[in-house]
Amino acid sequence: RIAYAGRDAFPLTFPWIRLEATVTIPSAFDLIVGADILDLLTDPEQEDGEKRFRVAYESSSRSLGLTIGTGYHRYTLDGPTSIEVAYLQGHEEEARFFATLARDILEEYEGRYGAYPRTRLMIVENPNDVGLSFAADGIVWLSQRFFTHRNVLFFGALNRVAEYVLAHEIAHQWVGLGTGIDLNAEAWLSEGLAQYLAVRYFEGRYGAFEPNLFGFGSPGVIEELVKRQFGYFNLREHFIELPYLMTQYVGFDEALVKPIENVQFSNVS
């Protein structure tokens, strides 16, 4: 049952506490979490069809993010903070690439904002149809599209976009998740701060005012076509500030005046 003492199952809103849970799953499935502690409580040789885990955080949290599924492989990049990527068949190259990006992002953030608040970072390939990426304590989900379409059109076409999205989701470990923001009522604050951290990181690497969304490598017909049609794109100007201004112009302010549970639309953040 998904609930805790004194609360119904849904909506399940955690207070700012040290979370601990027991998770039981079918034995054929894998449990992927970002928690600091993951202990198998059942004998791996037993044949009752279930596995039970103890999941816990060493410091306060407002989220318990997990993936339960099959077919995942693991890649681990060792270092001061262990980075683990759970990826699906055929995507090991992308897993290694994203782990390397995450290492650079963590080093940048730790230098500016203090130590990473968890013992490890888990990155999960999220096999959804709409391209969603999001975060919980110690864990980040990246849309499968970054694993499958990174080199569509030309090699590395989505590298910088994926790096920005990864930087945004990792930023939540410091702001939002890391500060105990009520993600039900104050998600706009969490998203705004994460946006700031990610854009600052991105522009530190690729410049602030020049075209910076695409990194063109070897010359080619497709590369030249994309450069001529879309090469002027600037991440902040065209994909952050312009949409915000258009939203402001039409008077859409639900993200600021309502908790998420009272909002009917998914674009509030």
PDB file of C-alpha atoms in Angstrom:
ATOM      1  CA  ARG A   1       0.000   0.000   0.000  1.00  0.00           C
ATOM      2  CA  ILE A   2       1.388   3.373  -1.001  1.00  0.00           C
ATOM      3  CA  ALA A   3       0.817   5.534   2.061  1.00  0.00           C
ATOM      4  CA  TYR A   4       2.270   6.421   5.423  1.00  0.00           C
ATOM      5  CA  ALA A   5       0.842   6.834   8.910  1.00  0.00           C
ATOM      6  CA  GLY A   6      -2.144   9.139   9.004  1.00  0.00           C
ATOM      7  CA  ARG A   7      -2.323   9.687   5.240  1.00  0.00           C
ATOM      8  CA  ASP A   8      -4.415   8.225   2.462  1.00  0.00           C
ATOM      9  CA  ALA A   9      -2.663   6.648  -0.471  1.00  0.00           C
ATOM     10  CA  PHE A  10      -3.275   9.548  -2.889  1.00  0.00           C
ATOM     11  CA  PRO A  11      -2.373  12.337  -3.039  1.00  0.00           C
ATOM     12  CA  LEU A  12       0.740  11.289  -1.149  1.00  0.00           C
ATOM     13  CA  THR A  13       2.618  14.409  -0.010  1.00  0.00           C
ATOM     14  CA  PHE A  14       5.639  13.818   2.200  1.00  0.00           C
ATOM     15  CA  PRO A  15       6.737  16.256   4.896  1.00  0.00           C
ATOM     16  CA  TRP A  16      10.419  17.257   5.154  1.00  0.00           C
ATOM     17  CA  ILE A  17      11.658  14.161   7.016  1.00  0.00           C
ATOM     18  CA  ARG A  18      14.089  11.269   6.720  1.00  0.00           C
ATOM     19  CA  LEU A  19      12.186   8.839   4.555  1.00  0.00           C
ATOM     20  CA  GLU A  20      12.406   5.076   4.892  1.00  0.00           C
ATOM     21  CA  ALA A  21      10.267   2.501   3.118  1.00  0.00           C
ATOM     22  CA  THR A  22       9.928  -1.204   2.479  1.00  0.00           C
ATOM     23  CA  VAL A  23       9.297  -1.975  -1.186  1.00  0.00           C
ATOM     24  CA  THR A  24       8.091  -5.371  -2.411  1.00  0.00           C
ATOM     25  CA  ILE A  25       8.261  -6.140  -6.129  1.00  0.00           C
ATOM     26  CA  PRO A  26       7.957  -9.219  -8.367  1.00  0.00           C
ATOM     27  CA  SER A  27      11.236 -11.125  -8.446  1.00  0.00           C
ATOM     28  CA  ALA A  28      11.525 -10.734 -12.226  1.00  0.00           C
ATOM     29  CA  PHE A  29      11.664  -6.940 -11.934  1.00  0.00           C
ATOM     30  CA  ASP A  30      14.452  -4.537 -10.978  1.00  0.00           C
ATOM     31  CA  LEU A  31      14.142  -1.763  -8.398  1.00  0.00           C
ATOM     32  CA  ILE A  32      15.986   1.446  -9.298  1.00  0.00           C
ATOM     33  CA  VAL A  33      16.145   4.196  -6.674  1.00  0.00           C
ATOM     34  CA  GLY A  34      18.210   7.241  -5.783  1.00  0.00           C
ATOM     35  CA  ALA A  35      18.075   6.580  -2.049  1.00  0.00           C
ATOM     36  CA  ASP A  36      21.268   6.528   0.000  1.00  0.00           C
ATOM     37  CA  ILE A  37      20.507   3.031   1.319  1.00  0.00           C
ATOM     38  CA  LEU A  38      19.131   0.060  -0.625  1.00  0.00           C
ATOM     39  CA  ASP A  39      19.137  -3.284   1.204  1.00  0.00           C
ATOM     40  CA  LEU A  40      17.706  -6.558  -0.083  1.00  0.00           C
ATOM     41  CA  LEU A  41      15.702  -8.076   2.789  1.00  0.00           C
ATOM     42  CA  THR A  42      14.751 -11.379   1.190  1.00  0.00           C
ATOM     43  CA  ASP A  43      16.881 -14.377   0.299  1.00  0.00           C
ATOM     44  CA  PRO A  44      17.726 -14.071  -3.404  1.00  0.00           C
ATOM     45  CA  GLU A  45      17.373 -17.856  -3.687  1.00  0.00           C
ATOM     46  CA  GLN A  46      13.790 -17.993  -2.440  1.00  0.00           C
ATOM     47  CA  GLU A  47      11.144 -18.866  -4.998  1.00  0.00           C
ATOM     48  CA  ASP A  48       7.983 -17.158  -3.774  1.00  0.00           C
ATOM     49  CA  GLY A  49       8.033 -14.716  -6.693  1.00  0.00           C
ATOM     50  CA  GLU A  50       8.758 -11.556  -4.695  1.00  0.00           C
ATOM     51  CA  LYS A  51      11.709  -9.447  -3.533  1.00  0.00           C
ATOM     52  CA  ARG A  52      11.593  -7.040  -0.616  1.00  0.00           C
ATOM     53  CA  PHE A  53      13.906  -4.058  -0.163  1.00  0.00           C
ATOM     54  CA  ARG A  54      14.608  -1.506   2.525  1.00  0.00           C
ATOM     55  CA  VAL A  55      14.990   1.956   1.014  1.00  0.00           C
ATOM     56  CA  ALA A  56      16.175   4.906   3.130  1.00  0.00           C
ATOM     57  CA  TYR A  57      17.716   8.363   2.981  1.00  0.00           C
ATOM     58  CA  GLU A  58      20.434   9.536   5.354  1.00  0.00           C
ATOM     59  CA  SER A  59      19.047  13.087   5.509  1.00  0.00           C
ATOM     60  CA  SER A  60      15.664  14.761   5.137  1.00  0.00           C
ATOM     61  CA  SER A  61      13.746  14.418   1.897  1.00  0.00           C
ATOM     62  CA  ARG A  62      10.348  15.206   0.398  1.00  0.00           C
ATOM     63  CA  SER A  63      10.373  12.576  -2.328  1.00  0.00           C
ATOM     64  CA  LEU A  64      10.928   8.867  -2.808  1.00  0.00           C
ATOM     65  CA  GLY A  65      11.517   8.299  -6.502  1.00  0.00           C
ATOM     66  CA  LEU A  66      11.769   4.800  -7.927  1.00  0.00           C
ATOM     67  CA  THR A  67      11.525   2.848 -11.155  1.00  0.00           C
ATOM     68  CA  ILE A  68      10.327  -0.749 -11.260  1.00  0.00           C
ATOM     69  CA  GLY A  69      10.918  -2.465 -14.576  1.00  0.00           C
ATOM     70  CA  THR A  70      12.730  -5.062 -16.628  1.00  0.00           C
ATOM     71  CA  GLY A  71      15.414  -4.961 -19.286  1.00  0.00           C
ATOM     72  CA  TYR A  72      17.622  -2.349 -17.631  1.00  0.00           C
ATOM     73  CA  HIS A  73      21.423  -2.511 -17.751  1.00  0.00           C
ATOM     74  CA  ARG A  74      23.736  -0.536 -15.459  1.00  0.00           C
ATOM     75  CA  TYR A  75      26.789   1.606 -16.065  1.00  0.00           C
ATOM     76  CA  THR A  76      28.664   3.086 -13.103  1.00  0.00           C
ATOM     77  CA  LEU A  77      31.145   5.961 -13.233  1.00  0.00           C
ATOM     78  CA  ASP A  78      33.202   5.959 -10.060  1.00  0.00           C
ATOM     79  CA  GLY A  79      34.406   9.149  -8.417  1.00  0.00           C
ATOM     80  CA  PRO A  80      33.796  11.359  -5.377  1.00  0.00           C
ATOM     81  CA  THR A  81      30.091  10.792  -6.054  1.00  0.00           C
ATOM     82  CA  SER A  82      29.193   7.532  -7.748  1.00  0.00           C
ATOM     83  CA  ILE A  83      27.112   8.108 -10.891  1.00  0.00           C
ATOM     84  CA  GLU A  84      25.011   5.189 -12.080  1.00  0.00           C
ATOM     85  CA  VAL A  85      23.008   5.060 -15.309  1.00  0.00           C
ATOM     86  CA  ALA A  86      20.199   2.549 -15.822  1.00  0.00           C
ATOM     87  CA  TYR A  87      19.723   2.184 -19.564  1.00  0.00           C
ATOM     88  CA  LEU A  88      17.912  -0.075 -21.999  1.00  0.00           C
ATOM     89  CA  GLN A  89      19.395  -2.451 -24.548  1.00  0.00           C
ATOM     90  CA  GLY A  90      21.686  -0.850 -27.125  1.00  0.00           C
ATOM     91  CA  HIS A  91      22.196   2.458 -25.324  1.00  0.00           C
ATOM     92  CA  GLU A  92      25.477   1.900 -23.475  1.00  0.00           C
ATOM     93  CA  GLU A  93      27.265   4.613 -25.478  1.00  0.00           C
ATOM     94  CA  GLU A  94      24.638   7.156 -24.440  1.00  0.00           C
ATOM     95  CA  ALA A  95      24.804   5.962 -20.824  1.00  0.00           C
ATOM     96  CA  ARG A  96      28.553   6.574 -20.728  1.00  0.00           C
ATOM     97  CA  PHE A  97      28.133   9.961 -22.388  1.00  0.00           C
ATOM     98  CA  PHE A  98      25.461  11.139 -19.933  1.00  0.00           C
ATOM     99  CA  ALA A  99      27.464   9.882 -16.953  1.00  0.00           C
ATOM    100  CA  THR A 100      30.443  11.941 -18.131  1.00  0.00           C
ATOM    101  CA  LEU A 101      28.252  15.027 -18.534  1.00  0.00           C
ATOM    102  CA  ALA A 102      26.809  14.460 -15.068  1.00  0.00           C
ATOM    103  CA  ARG A 103      30.328  14.355 -13.610  1.00  0.00           C
ATOM    104  CA  ASP A 104      31.102  17.782 -15.125  1.00  0.00           C
ATOM    105  CA  ILE A 105      27.785  19.188 -13.889  1.00  0.00           C
ATOM    106  CA  LEU A 106      28.299  17.883 -10.355  1.00  0.00           C
ATOM    107  CA  GLU A 107      31.792  19.381 -10.192  1.00  0.00           C
ATOM    108  CA  GLU A 108      30.472  22.768 -11.328  1.00  0.00           C
ATOM    109  CA  TYR A 109      27.566  22.758  -8.886  1.00  0.00           C
ATOM    110  CA  GLU A 110      29.584  21.538  -5.926  1.00  0.00           C
ATOM    111  CA  GLY A 111      32.113  24.297  -6.522  1.00  0.00           C
ATOM    112  CA  ARG A 112      29.358  26.932  -6.486  1.00  0.00           C
ATOM    113  CA  TYR A 113      26.613  25.584  -4.242  1.00  0.00           C
ATOM    114  CA  GLY A 114      28.223  23.130  -1.834  1.00  0.00           C
ATOM    115  CA  ALA A 115      28.479  19.372  -1.515  1.00  0.00           C
ATOM    116  CA  TYR A 116      26.100  17.093  -3.385  1.00  0.00           C
ATOM    117  CA  PRO A 117      23.499  16.105  -0.768  1.00  0.00           C
ATOM    118  CA  ARG A 118      23.310  12.366  -1.570  1.00  0.00           C
ATOM    119  CA  THR A 119      25.724   9.441  -1.600  1.00  0.00           C
ATOM    120  CA  ARG A 120      25.189   8.727  -5.315  1.00  0.00           C
ATOM    121  CA  LEU A 121      23.373   9.984  -8.389  1.00  0.00           C
ATOM    122  CA  MET A 122      21.132   7.630 -10.347  1.00  0.00           C
ATOM    123  CA  ILE A 123      20.189   8.474 -13.952  1.00  0.00           C
ATOM    124  CA  VAL A 124      17.394   6.422 -15.520  1.00  0.00           C
ATOM    125  CA  GLU A 125      16.393   6.103 -19.163  1.00  0.00           C
ATOM    126  CA  ASN A 126      12.689   6.922 -19.012  1.00  0.00           C
ATOM    127  CA  PRO A 127      10.823   4.953 -21.712  1.00  0.00           C
ATOM    128  CA  ASN A 128       7.935   7.372 -22.180  1.00  0.00           C
ATOM    129  CA  ASP A 129       6.311   8.583 -25.365  1.00  0.00           C
ATOM    130  CA  VAL A 130       6.244  12.317 -24.682  1.00  0.00           C
ATOM    131  CA  GLY A 131       9.844  13.132 -23.829  1.00  0.00           C
ATOM    132  CA  LEU A 132       9.470  13.803 -20.117  1.00  0.00           C
ATOM    133  CA  SER A 133      12.497  14.276 -17.876  1.00  0.00           C
ATOM    134  CA  PHE A 134      12.234  14.927 -14.140  1.00  0.00           C
ATOM    135  CA  ALA A 135      13.956  14.404 -10.793  1.00  0.00           C
ATOM    136  CA  ALA A 136      13.510  13.175  -7.237  1.00  0.00           C
ATOM    137  CA  ASP A 137      15.991  12.930  -4.375  1.00  0.00           C
ATOM    138  CA  GLY A 138      19.148  11.278  -5.684  1.00  0.00           C
ATOM    139  CA  ILE A 139      17.625  10.258  -9.011  1.00  0.00           C
ATOM    140  CA  VAL A 140      17.070  11.806 -12.452  1.00  0.00           C
ATOM    141  CA  TRP A 141      14.983  10.444 -15.313  1.00  0.00           C
ATOM    142  CA  LEU A 142      16.038  11.374 -18.840  1.00  0.00           C
ATOM    143  CA  SER A 143      13.624  10.941 -21.703  1.00  0.00           C
ATOM    144  CA  GLN A 144      14.336   7.968 -23.914  1.00  0.00           C
ATOM    145  CA  ARG A 145      14.447  10.378 -26.839  1.00  0.00           C
ATOM    146  CA  PHE A 146      17.860  11.570 -25.711  1.00  0.00           C
ATOM    147  CA  PHE A 147      19.070   7.965 -25.868  1.00  0.00           C
ATOM    148  CA  THR A 148      17.481   7.170 -29.234  1.00  0.00           C
ATOM    149  CA  HIS A 149      17.584  10.491 -31.132  1.00  0.00           C
ATOM    150  CA  ARG A 150      20.795  12.122 -29.940  1.00  0.00           C
ATOM    151  CA  ASN A 151      22.467  11.646 -33.337  1.00  0.00           C
ATOM    152  CA  VAL A 152      19.444  12.075 -35.604  1.00  0.00           C
ATOM    153  CA  LEU A 153      20.087  14.578 -38.425  1.00  0.00           C
ATOM    154  CA  PHE A 154      23.787  14.744 -37.578  1.00  0.00           C
ATOM    155  CA  PHE A 155      26.169  13.348 -34.977  1.00  0.00           C
ATOM    156  CA  GLY A 156      25.593  14.987 -31.614  1.00  0.00           C
ATOM    157  CA  ALA A 157      22.571  17.010 -32.757  1.00  0.00           C
ATOM    158  CA  LEU A 158      20.920  16.820 -29.327  1.00  0.00           C
ATOM    159  CA  ASN A 159      24.076  16.772 -27.209  1.00  0.00           C
ATOM    160  CA  ARG A 160      23.709  20.304 -25.868  1.00  0.00           C
ATOM    161  CA  VAL A 161      19.959  20.035 -25.360  1.00  0.00           C
ATOM    162  CA  ALA A 162      20.449  16.824 -23.393  1.00  0.00           C
ATOM    163  CA  GLU A 163      23.240  18.438 -21.368  1.00  0.00           C
ATOM    164  CA  TYR A 164      21.012  21.374 -20.467  1.00  0.00           C
ATOM    165  CA  VAL A 165      18.115  19.108 -19.449  1.00  0.00           C
ATOM    166  CA  LEU A 166      20.474  16.979 -17.362  1.00  0.00           C
ATOM    167  CA  ALA A 167      21.902  20.120 -15.733  1.00  0.00           C
ATOM    168  CA  HIS A 168      18.374  21.307 -14.929  1.00  0.00           C
ATOM    169  CA  GLU A 169      17.315  18.023 -13.338  1.00  0.00           C
ATOM    170  CA  ILE A 170      20.541  17.662 -11.351  1.00  0.00           C
ATOM    171  CA  ALA A 171      20.102  21.246 -10.126  1.00  0.00           C
ATOM    172  CA  HIS A 172      16.958  20.097  -8.331  1.00  0.00           C
ATOM    173  CA  GLN A 173      19.190  18.151  -5.941  1.00  0.00           C
ATOM    174  CA  TRP A 174      20.262  21.537  -4.532  1.00  0.00           C
ATOM    175  CA  VAL A 175      17.167  23.675  -5.144  1.00  0.00           C
ATOM    176  CA  GLY A 176      13.676  22.349  -4.667  1.00  0.00           C
ATOM    177  CA  LEU A 177      14.505  18.873  -3.423  1.00  0.00           C
ATOM    178  CA  GLY A 178      17.560  20.010  -1.515  1.00  0.00           C
ATOM    179  CA  THR A 179      15.771  22.858   0.270  1.00  0.00           C
ATOM    180  CA  GLY A 180      12.526  21.173   1.238  1.00  0.00           C
ATOM    181  CA  ILE A 181      10.252  23.162  -1.072  1.00  0.00           C
ATOM    182  CA  ASP A 182       6.663  21.929  -1.127  1.00  0.00           C
ATOM    183  CA  LEU A 183       6.625  20.553  -4.660  1.00  0.00           C
ATOM    184  CA  ASN A 184       2.831  20.497  -4.631  1.00  0.00           C
ATOM    185  CA  ALA A 185       2.345  24.201  -3.886  1.00  0.00           C
ATOM    186  CA  GLU A 186       5.690  25.785  -4.779  1.00  0.00           C
ATOM    187  CA  ALA A 187       6.916  23.908  -7.847  1.00  0.00           C
ATOM    188  CA  TRP A 188       7.301  27.211  -9.722  1.00  0.00           C
ATOM    189  CA  LEU A 189       9.998  28.248  -7.227  1.00  0.00           C
ATOM    190  CA  SER A 190      11.827  24.947  -7.566  1.00  0.00           C
ATOM    191  CA  GLU A 191      11.677  25.101 -11.373  1.00  0.00           C
ATOM    192  CA  GLY A 192      12.771  28.726 -11.517  1.00  0.00           C
ATOM    193  CA  LEU A 193      15.835  28.147  -9.358  1.00  0.00           C
ATOM    194  CA  ALA A 194      16.802  24.980 -11.231  1.00  0.00           C
ATOM    195  CA  GLN A 195      16.419  26.877 -14.495  1.00  0.00           C
ATOM    196  CA  TYR A 196      18.789  29.566 -13.240  1.00  0.00           C
ATOM    197  CA  LEU A 197      21.460  27.071 -12.183  1.00  0.00           C
ATOM    198  CA  ALA A 198      21.210  25.118 -15.430  1.00  0.00           C
ATOM    199  CA  VAL A 199      21.327  28.168 -17.706  1.00  0.00           C
ATOM    200  CA  ARG A 200      24.316  29.563 -15.819  1.00  0.00           C
ATOM    201  CA  TYR A 201      26.127  26.254 -16.258  1.00  0.00           C
ATOM    202  CA  PHE A 202      25.169  26.014 -19.944  1.00  0.00           C
ATOM    203  CA  GLU A 203      26.196  29.568 -20.806  1.00  0.00           C
ATOM    204  CA  GLY A 204      29.465  29.134 -18.944  1.00  0.00           C
ATOM    205  CA  ARG A 205      30.331  26.373 -21.402  1.00  0.00           C
ATOM    206  CA  TYR A 206      28.789  27.636 -24.629  1.00  0.00           C
ATOM    207  CA  GLY A 207      28.419  31.403 -24.300  1.00  0.00           C
ATOM    208  CA  ALA A 208      25.494  33.592 -23.297  1.00  0.00           C
ATOM    209  CA  PHE A 209      24.522  35.767 -26.262  1.00  0.00           C
ATOM    210  CA  GLU A 210      25.717  34.011 -29.384  1.00  0.00           C
ATOM    211  CA  PRO A 211      24.016  31.021 -31.051  1.00  0.00           C
ATOM    212  CA  ASN A 212      24.619  28.111 -28.671  1.00  0.00           C
ATOM    213  CA  LEU A 213      21.944  25.423 -29.015  1.00  0.00           C
ATOM    214  CA  PHE A 214      23.763  23.275 -31.568  1.00  0.00           C
ATOM    215  CA  GLY A 215      27.374  22.206 -31.706  1.00  0.00           C
ATOM    216  CA  PHE A 216      28.304  21.474 -35.299  1.00  0.00           C
ATOM    217  CA  GLY A 217      31.194  19.090 -35.842  1.00  0.00           C
ATOM    218  CA  SER A 218      32.318  17.906 -39.244  1.00  0.00           C
ATOM    219  CA  PRO A 219      30.874  19.831 -42.202  1.00  0.00           C
ATOM    220  CA  GLY A 220      28.150  18.129 -44.202  1.00  0.00           C
ATOM    221  CA  VAL A 221      24.993  18.765 -46.205  1.00  0.00           C
ATOM    222  CA  ILE A 222      22.640  18.161 -43.254  1.00  0.00           C
ATOM    223  CA  GLU A 223      24.818  20.136 -40.861  1.00  0.00           C
ATOM    224  CA  GLU A 224      24.830  23.084 -43.255  1.00  0.00           C
ATOM    225  CA  LEU A 225      21.049  22.887 -43.721  1.00  0.00           C
ATOM    226  CA  VAL A 226      20.402  22.891 -39.958  1.00  0.00           C
ATOM    227  CA  LYS A 227      22.922  25.688 -39.452  1.00  0.00           C
ATOM    228  CA  ARG A 228      21.257  27.896 -42.069  1.00  0.00           C
ATOM    229  CA  GLN A 229      17.713  27.286 -40.825  1.00  0.00           C
ATOM    230  CA  PHE A 230      18.206  27.002 -37.054  1.00  0.00           C
ATOM    231  CA  GLY A 231      21.797  27.918 -36.345  1.00  0.00           C
ATOM    232  CA  TYR A 232      20.833  31.227 -34.742  1.00  0.00           C
ATOM    233  CA  PHE A 233      19.036  29.547 -31.819  1.00  0.00           C
ATOM    234  CA  ASN A 234      20.081  30.704 -28.364  1.00  0.00           C
ATOM    235  CA  LEU A 235      18.864  28.479 -25.528  1.00  0.00           C
ATOM    236  CA  ARG A 236      17.905  31.211 -23.082  1.00  0.00           C
ATOM    237  CA  GLU A 237      16.561  33.789 -25.536  1.00  0.00           C
ATOM    238  CA  HIS A 238      14.484  31.503 -27.753  1.00  0.00           C
ATOM    239  CA  PHE A 239      13.494  28.604 -25.483  1.00  0.00           C
ATOM    240  CA  ILE A 240      13.199  30.189 -22.025  1.00  0.00           C
ATOM    241  CA  GLU A 241      12.707  33.962 -22.131  1.00  0.00           C
ATOM    242  CA  LEU A 242      10.529  34.079 -25.261  1.00  0.00           C
ATOM    243  CA  PRO A 243       8.047  31.390 -24.061  1.00  0.00           C
ATOM    244  CA  TYR A 244       7.877  33.085 -20.648  1.00  0.00           C
ATOM    245  CA  LEU A 245       7.112  36.446 -22.248  1.00  0.00           C
ATOM    246  CA  MET A 246       4.417  34.908 -24.429  1.00  0.00           C
ATOM    247  CA  THR A 247       2.878  33.203 -21.387  1.00  0.00           C
ATOM    248  CA  GLN A 248       2.946  36.472 -19.460  1.00  0.00           C
ATOM    249  CA  TYR A 249       1.354  38.282 -22.404  1.00  0.00           C
ATOM    250  CA  VAL A 250      -1.703  36.012 -22.407  1.00  0.00           C
ATOM    251  CA  GLY A 251      -2.038  36.274 -18.617  1.00  0.00           C
ATOM    252  CA  PHE A 252      -1.407  32.643 -17.706  1.00  0.00           C
ATOM    253  CA  ASP A 253      -0.413  32.677 -14.035  1.00  0.00           C
ATOM    254  CA  GLU A 254      -1.768  29.400 -12.661  1.00  0.00           C
ATOM    255  CA  ALA A 255       1.705  28.203 -11.738  1.00  0.00           C
ATOM    256  CA  LEU A 256       2.031  31.085  -9.279  1.00  0.00           C
ATOM    257  CA  VAL A 257      -1.415  31.222  -7.737  1.00  0.00           C
ATOM    258  CA  LYS A 258      -2.514  27.587  -7.391  1.00  0.00           C
ATOM    259  CA  PRO A 259      -1.048  24.393  -5.941  1.00  0.00           C
ATOM    260  CA  ILE A 260      -0.558  21.718  -8.588  1.00  0.00           C
ATOM    261  CA  GLU A 261      -3.398  19.573  -7.253  1.00  0.00           C
ATOM    262  CA  ASN A 262      -5.840  22.368  -8.188  1.00  0.00           C
ATOM    263  CA  VAL A 263      -4.458  23.004 -11.672  1.00  0.00           C
ATOM    264  CA  GLN A 264      -5.981  21.347 -14.717  1.00  0.00           C
ATOM    265  CA  PHE A 265      -3.068  21.817 -17.106  1.00  0.00           C
ATOM    266  CA  SER A 266       0.313  20.105 -17.243  1.00  0.00           C
ATOM    267  CA  ASN A 267       2.352  23.132 -18.361  1.00  0.00           C
ATOM    268  CA  VAL A 268       2.145  25.009 -15.048  1.00  0.00           C
ATOM    269  CA  SER A 269       5.845  24.598 -14.328  1.00  0.00           C
TER     270      SER A 269
END
